[in-house]
Amino acid sequence: AQSVSQHNHHVILSEAASLELGCNYSYGGTVNLFWYVQYPGQHLQLLLKYFSGDPLVKGIKGFEAEFIKSKFSFNLRKPSVQWSDTAEYFCAVNADTGKLIFGQGTTLQVKP
Amino acid sequence: DAGITQSPRYKITETGRQVTLMCHQTWSHSYMFWYRQDLGHGLRLIYYSAAADITDKGEVPDGYVVSRSKTENFPLTLESATRSQTSVYFCASSATSLQETQYFGPGTRLLVL
């Protein structure tokens, strides 16, 4: 069965620190990859997505992610986090079933 | 542009009662989805619908019923609520296929006592 694994469940950073959140999936075929963000009290919003082409994808608010097919990974990065980045981040993969499979989520807390 | 709305936003009910959560979208998207969000599990798909009168099970469909008589509405019914169904429920939609970006509603927080 397809699965998505987010290695970090809870990350605490100070402002201006760099961020990398890991995401691995278990499917060998063609995939569409997403990162969603859920700010406190708000609904999920799309941060960025990868369907094809350049494996380095840039999203909103300075986030980017790199698709490494050989590692089945789609890690999210941001060079310098802000307090307003405090949120829960979900990696999701859409493969042969067409259904979106979510990781468990990573809670990011940025200290001012 | 209202987008996708859910009602109620908060609901408290008792074990054994029937509860219906509403989802409405104004984009005329073909696909609609229901997820539940639980700590440690992320979001899990309950049911989805490809069009009016077409629905299919997701990962955790037991105890839930859906219908889609109109494209814009996709209600989720808990026929006999159980404490394990205490969760946050999100409705989502995508334009024309399962593979496209899904857009989420604000969620319904359900507590079953």
mmCIF file of C-alpha atoms in Angstrom:
data_model
loop_
_atom_site.group_PDB
_atom_site.id
_atom_site.type_symbol
_atom_site.label_atom_id
_atom_site.label_comp_id
_atom_site.label_asym_id
_atom_site.label_seq_id
_atom_site.Cartn_x
_atom_site.Cartn_y
_atom_site.Cartn_z
ATOM 1 C CA ALA A 1 0.000 0.000 0.000
ATOM 2 C CA GLN A 2 1.155 3.509 -0.698
ATOM 3 C CA SER A 3 2.328 5.476 2.285
ATOM 4 C CA VAL A 4 3.839 8.835 3.068
ATOM 5 C CA SER A 5 6.244 9.345 5.924
ATOM 6 C CA GLN A 6 7.181 12.633 7.515
ATOM 7 C CA HIS A 7 10.164 12.099 9.766
ATOM 8 C CA ASN A 8 9.860 15.124 11.988
ATOM 9 C CA HIS A 9 6.680 15.327 14.025
ATOM 10 C CA HIS A 10 7.501 18.455 15.952
ATOM 11 C CA VAL A 11 10.161 21.009 15.035
ATOM 12 C CA ILE A 12 11.097 24.057 17.065
ATOM 13 C CA LEU A 13 13.246 26.756 15.474
ATOM 14 C CA SER A 14 14.250 30.301 16.192
ATOM 15 C CA GLU A 15 13.465 33.021 13.703
ATOM 16 C CA ALA A 16 15.961 33.239 10.807
ATOM 17 C CA ALA A 17 16.942 29.583 11.181
ATOM 18 C CA SER A 18 16.842 27.370 8.112
ATOM 19 C CA LEU A 19 14.157 24.746 7.760
ATOM 20 C CA GLU A 20 14.089 21.360 6.144
ATOM 21 C CA LEU A 21 11.169 18.978 6.623
ATOM 22 C CA GLY A 22 11.545 15.466 5.347
ATOM 23 C CA CYS A 23 8.977 13.566 3.308
ATOM 24 C CA ASN A 24 9.346 10.099 1.845
ATOM 25 C CA TYR A 25 6.800 8.041 -0.023
ATOM 26 C CA SER A 26 6.530 4.432 -0.995
ATOM 27 C CA TYR A 27 5.566 4.164 -4.636
ATOM 28 C CA GLY A 28 7.778 3.464 -7.615
ATOM 29 C CA GLY A 29 5.690 4.891 -10.421
ATOM 30 C CA THR A 30 4.684 8.355 -11.498
ATOM 31 C CA VAL A 31 3.603 10.569 -8.638
ATOM 32 C CA ASN A 32 2.236 14.031 -8.039
ATOM 33 C CA LEU A 33 3.580 15.583 -4.858
ATOM 34 C CA PHE A 34 2.189 18.306 -2.641
ATOM 35 C CA TRP A 35 2.981 20.246 0.474
ATOM 36 C CA TYR A 36 0.048 21.746 2.322
ATOM 37 C CA VAL A 37 0.197 24.099 5.291
ATOM 38 C CA GLN A 38 -2.360 24.586 8.038
ATOM 39 C CA TYR A 39 -1.930 27.779 10.059
ATOM 40 C CA PRO A 40 -3.452 27.796 13.539
ATOM 41 C CA GLY A 41 -7.237 27.874 13.291
ATOM 42 C CA GLN A 42 -7.232 27.859 9.506
ATOM 43 C CA HIS A 43 -7.873 25.325 6.801
ATOM 44 C CA LEU A 44 -5.269 23.600 4.667
ATOM 45 C CA GLN A 45 -3.676 25.678 1.949
ATOM 46 C CA LEU A 46 -1.472 24.552 -0.898
ATOM 47 C CA LEU A 47 2.149 25.544 -0.364
ATOM 48 C CA LEU A 48 3.613 24.015 -3.517
ATOM 49 C CA LYS A 49 3.265 21.049 -5.833
ATOM 50 C CA TYR A 50 5.270 18.951 -8.242
ATOM 51 C CA PHE A 51 3.728 17.260 -11.254
ATOM 52 C CA SER A 52 6.640 17.083 -13.710
ATOM 53 C CA GLY A 53 9.612 19.055 -15.040
ATOM 54 C CA ASP A 54 12.152 20.841 -12.862
ATOM 55 C CA PRO A 55 12.458 18.815 -9.653
ATOM 56 C CA LEU A 56 13.127 21.972 -7.643
ATOM 57 C CA VAL A 57 9.757 23.562 -7.027
ATOM 58 C CA LYS A 58 9.199 27.009 -5.604
ATOM 59 C CA GLY A 59 6.063 27.783 -3.674
ATOM 60 C CA ILE A 60 4.511 30.628 -1.766
ATOM 61 C CA LYS A 61 6.134 32.525 1.107
ATOM 62 C CA GLY A 62 9.690 31.555 0.165
ATOM 63 C CA PHE A 63 9.230 27.808 0.471
ATOM 64 C CA GLU A 64 10.721 25.341 -1.958
ATOM 65 C CA ALA A 65 10.872 21.590 -2.274
ATOM 66 C CA GLU A 66 13.077 19.195 -4.165
ATOM 67 C CA PHE A 67 11.847 15.990 -5.730
ATOM 68 C CA ILE A 68 14.536 13.306 -5.660
ATOM 69 C CA LYS A 69 13.119 10.327 -7.485
ATOM 70 C CA SER A 70 15.933 7.951 -6.543
ATOM 71 C CA LYS A 71 15.318 8.634 -2.865
ATOM 72 C CA PHE A 72 11.498 8.752 -3.089
ATOM 73 C CA SER A 73 11.718 12.079 -1.300
ATOM 74 C CA PHE A 74 10.119 15.507 -1.519
ATOM 75 C CA ASN A 75 11.688 17.573 1.241
ATOM 76 C CA LEU A 76 10.442 21.058 2.052
ATOM 77 C CA ARG A 77 12.928 23.858 2.675
ATOM 78 C CA LYS A 78 13.018 27.500 3.629
ATOM 79 C CA PRO A 79 16.296 29.385 4.141
ATOM 80 C CA SER A 80 15.058 31.663 6.913
ATOM 81 C CA VAL A 81 11.855 31.016 8.850
ATOM 82 C CA GLN A 82 9.644 33.656 10.398
ATOM 83 C CA TRP A 83 7.363 33.526 13.401
ATOM 84 C CA SER A 84 4.415 33.577 10.983
ATOM 85 C CA ASP A 85 5.561 30.215 9.576
ATOM 86 C CA THR A 86 4.357 28.533 12.759
ATOM 87 C CA ALA A 87 1.920 25.953 11.421
ATOM 88 C CA GLU A 88 1.390 22.302 10.653
ATOM 89 C CA TYR A 89 2.859 21.057 7.403
ATOM 90 C CA PHE A 90 1.572 18.070 5.466
ATOM 91 C CA CYS A 91 3.240 16.229 2.642
ATOM 92 C CA ALA A 92 0.859 14.415 0.281
ATOM 93 C CA VAL A 93 1.313 12.076 -2.644
ATOM 94 C CA ASN A 94 -1.054 11.238 -5.456
ATOM 95 C CA ALA A 95 -0.153 8.046 -7.291
ATOM 96 C CA ASP A 96 -1.850 5.292 -9.232
ATOM 97 C CA THR A 97 -5.053 5.138 -7.191
ATOM 98 C CA GLY A 98 -5.492 8.830 -7.837
ATOM 99 C CA LYS A 99 -6.276 9.365 -4.183
ATOM 100 C CA LEU A 100 -4.247 11.787 -2.133
ATOM 101 C CA ILE A 101 -2.272 10.118 0.646
ATOM 102 C CA PHE A 102 -1.159 12.414 3.451
ATOM 103 C CA GLY A 103 1.746 12.118 5.809
ATOM 104 C CA GLN A 104 1.178 12.430 9.545
ATOM 105 C CA GLY A 105 2.093 16.084 9.547
ATOM 106 C CA THR A 106 4.902 18.121 11.102
ATOM 107 C CA THR A 107 4.189 20.828 13.618
ATOM 108 C CA LEU A 108 6.580 23.738 13.206
ATOM 109 C CA GLN A 109 6.961 26.184 16.062
ATOM 110 C CA VAL A 110 9.049 29.277 15.359
ATOM 111 C CA LYS A 111 10.219 31.200 18.395
ATOM 112 C CA PRO A 112 10.430 34.982 17.978
ATOM 113 C CA ASP B 1 -16.225 34.098 -4.312
ATOM 114 C CA ALA B 2 -17.228 31.845 -1.408
ATOM 115 C CA GLY B 3 -15.144 28.879 -2.518
ATOM 116 C CA ILE B 4 -15.770 25.892 -0.321
ATOM 117 C CA THR B 5 -17.754 26.157 2.891
ATOM 118 C CA GLN B 6 -18.612 23.709 5.641
ATOM 119 C CA SER B 7 -21.323 23.720 8.250
ATOM 120 C CA PRO B 8 -21.528 23.529 11.119
ATOM 121 C CA ARG B 9 -18.042 24.588 12.130
ATOM 122 C CA TYR B 10 -18.421 23.006 15.561
ATOM 123 C CA LYS B 11 -20.720 20.223 16.675
ATOM 124 C CA ILE B 12 -21.214 18.323 19.894
ATOM 125 C CA THR B 13 -23.363 15.221 19.788
ATOM 126 C CA GLU B 14 -23.984 12.055 21.729
ATOM 127 C CA THR B 15 -23.144 8.464 20.947
ATOM 128 C CA GLY B 16 -25.767 6.860 18.742
ATOM 129 C CA ARG B 17 -27.142 10.042 17.238
ATOM 130 C CA GLN B 18 -27.165 10.755 13.534
ATOM 131 C CA VAL B 19 -25.109 13.747 12.442
ATOM 132 C CA THR B 20 -24.819 15.350 9.020
ATOM 133 C CA LEU B 21 -21.934 17.583 8.054
ATOM 134 C CA MET B 22 -22.493 19.844 5.078
ATOM 135 C CA CYS B 23 -20.082 20.862 2.363
ATOM 136 C CA HIS B 24 -20.798 23.350 -0.400
ATOM 137 C CA GLN B 25 -18.553 24.599 -3.191
ATOM 138 C CA THR B 26 -19.152 27.384 -5.664
ATOM 139 C CA TRP B 27 -16.522 26.478 -8.252
ATOM 140 C CA SER B 28 -18.477 23.738 -10.058
ATOM 141 C CA HIS B 29 -15.609 21.369 -9.349
ATOM 142 C CA SER B 30 -16.301 17.803 -10.390
ATOM 143 C CA TYR B 31 -14.506 16.084 -7.537
ATOM 144 C CA MET B 32 -15.298 16.419 -3.874
ATOM 145 C CA PHE B 33 -13.711 14.698 -0.901
ATOM 146 C CA TRP B 34 -14.214 14.133 2.800
ATOM 147 C CA TYR B 35 -11.243 13.686 5.113
ATOM 148 C CA ARG B 36 -10.867 13.290 8.833
ATOM 149 C CA GLN B 37 -7.866 14.702 10.657
ATOM 150 C CA ASP B 38 -6.621 12.962 13.771
ATOM 151 C CA LEU B 39 -3.472 13.468 15.768
ATOM 152 C CA GLY B 40 -0.735 11.161 14.527
ATOM 153 C CA HIS B 41 -2.641 10.159 11.410
ATOM 154 C CA GLY B 42 -2.620 13.284 9.294
ATOM 155 C CA LEU B 43 -5.619 13.394 6.990
ATOM 156 C CA ARG B 44 -7.373 10.229 5.937
ATOM 157 C CA LEU B 45 -9.843 9.991 3.085
ATOM 158 C CA ILE B 46 -13.341 8.886 4.055
ATOM 159 C CA TYR B 47 -15.262 9.160 0.774
ATOM 160 C CA TYR B 48 -14.967 10.975 -2.482
ATOM 161 C CA SER B 49 -17.167 11.793 -5.422
ATOM 162 C CA ALA B 50 -16.255 12.215 -9.076
ATOM 163 C CA ALA B 51 -19.550 13.829 -10.058
ATOM 164 C CA ALA B 52 -23.179 14.020 -9.034
ATOM 165 C CA ASP B 53 -24.485 10.571 -8.081
ATOM 166 C CA ILE B 54 -20.990 9.023 -8.262
ATOM 167 C CA THR B 55 -19.301 8.265 -4.963
ATOM 168 C CA ASP B 56 -16.569 5.894 -3.818
ATOM 169 C CA LYS B 57 -14.963 4.775 -0.603
ATOM 170 C CA GLY B 58 -11.708 6.062 0.691
ATOM 171 C CA GLU B 59 -9.409 4.711 3.378
ATOM 172 C CA VAL B 60 -11.785 4.907 6.367
ATOM 173 C CA PRO B 61 -15.428 4.762 5.170
ATOM 174 C CA ASP B 62 -16.981 2.619 7.923
ATOM 175 C CA GLY B 63 -19.726 4.384 9.848
ATOM 176 C CA TYR B 64 -20.160 7.118 7.264
ATOM 177 C CA VAL B 65 -22.583 7.688 4.420
ATOM 178 C CA VAL B 66 -22.350 10.265 1.623
ATOM 179 C CA SER B 67 -24.562 11.464 -1.163
ATOM 180 C CA ARG B 68 -24.158 13.871 -4.031
ATOM 181 C CA SER B 69 -27.414 14.799 -5.667
ATOM 182 C CA LYS B 70 -26.071 18.174 -6.803
ATOM 183 C CA THR B 71 -22.565 18.999 -8.004
ATOM 184 C CA GLU B 72 -22.087 21.738 -5.437
ATOM 185 C CA ASN B 73 -23.072 19.785 -2.320
ATOM 186 C CA PHE B 74 -21.483 16.763 -0.694
ATOM 187 C CA PRO B 75 -22.969 15.992 2.741
ATOM 188 C CA LEU B 76 -21.364 13.479 5.080
ATOM 189 C CA THR B 77 -23.613 11.589 7.492
ATOM 190 C CA LEU B 78 -22.590 9.688 10.579
ATOM 191 C CA GLU B 79 -25.488 7.275 10.890
ATOM 192 C CA SER B 80 -24.872 6.391 14.538
ATOM 193 C CA ALA B 81 -22.072 8.464 15.962
ATOM 194 C CA THR B 82 -19.355 6.803 18.043
ATOM 195 C CA ARG B 83 -16.686 8.361 20.254
ATOM 196 C CA SER B 84 -14.020 7.222 17.783
ATOM 197 C CA GLN B 85 -15.569 9.562 15.237
ATOM 198 C CA THR B 86 -14.573 12.571 17.313
ATOM 199 C CA SER B 87 -12.330 14.383 14.862
ATOM 200 C CA VAL B 88 -11.911 17.362 12.604
ATOM 201 C CA TYR B 89 -13.579 16.821 9.244
ATOM 202 C CA PHE B 90 -12.397 18.545 6.099
ATOM 203 C CA CYS B 91 -14.184 18.754 2.812
ATOM 204 C CA ALA B 92 -12.150 19.390 -0.333
ATOM 205 C CA SER B 93 -12.703 19.726 -4.047
ATOM 206 C CA SER B 94 -10.699 19.524 -7.249
ATOM 207 C CA ALA B 95 -11.649 20.683 -10.690
ATOM 208 C CA THR B 96 -11.583 17.765 -13.077
ATOM 209 C CA SER B 97 -9.495 14.872 -11.793
ATOM 210 C CA LEU B 98 -8.178 13.115 -8.721
ATOM 211 C CA GLN B 99 -4.646 14.166 -9.613
ATOM 212 C CA GLU B 100 -5.248 17.893 -9.488
ATOM 213 C CA THR B 101 -4.729 20.244 -6.587
ATOM 214 C CA GLN B 102 -7.397 19.888 -3.931
ATOM 215 C CA TYR B 103 -8.855 22.935 -2.217
ATOM 216 C CA PHE B 104 -9.974 22.559 1.355
ATOM 217 C CA GLY B 105 -12.815 23.937 3.383
ATOM 218 C CA PRO B 106 -12.384 25.384 6.900
ATOM 219 C CA GLY B 107 -13.236 22.133 8.656
ATOM 220 C CA THR B 108 -15.864 20.938 11.121
ATOM 221 C CA ARG B 109 -14.764 20.056 14.622
ATOM 222 C CA LEU B 110 -16.966 17.213 15.885
ATOM 223 C CA LEU B 111 -17.085 15.967 19.462
ATOM 224 C CA VAL B 112 -19.011 12.782 20.204
ATOM 225 C CA LEU B 113 -19.769 12.311 23.885
#
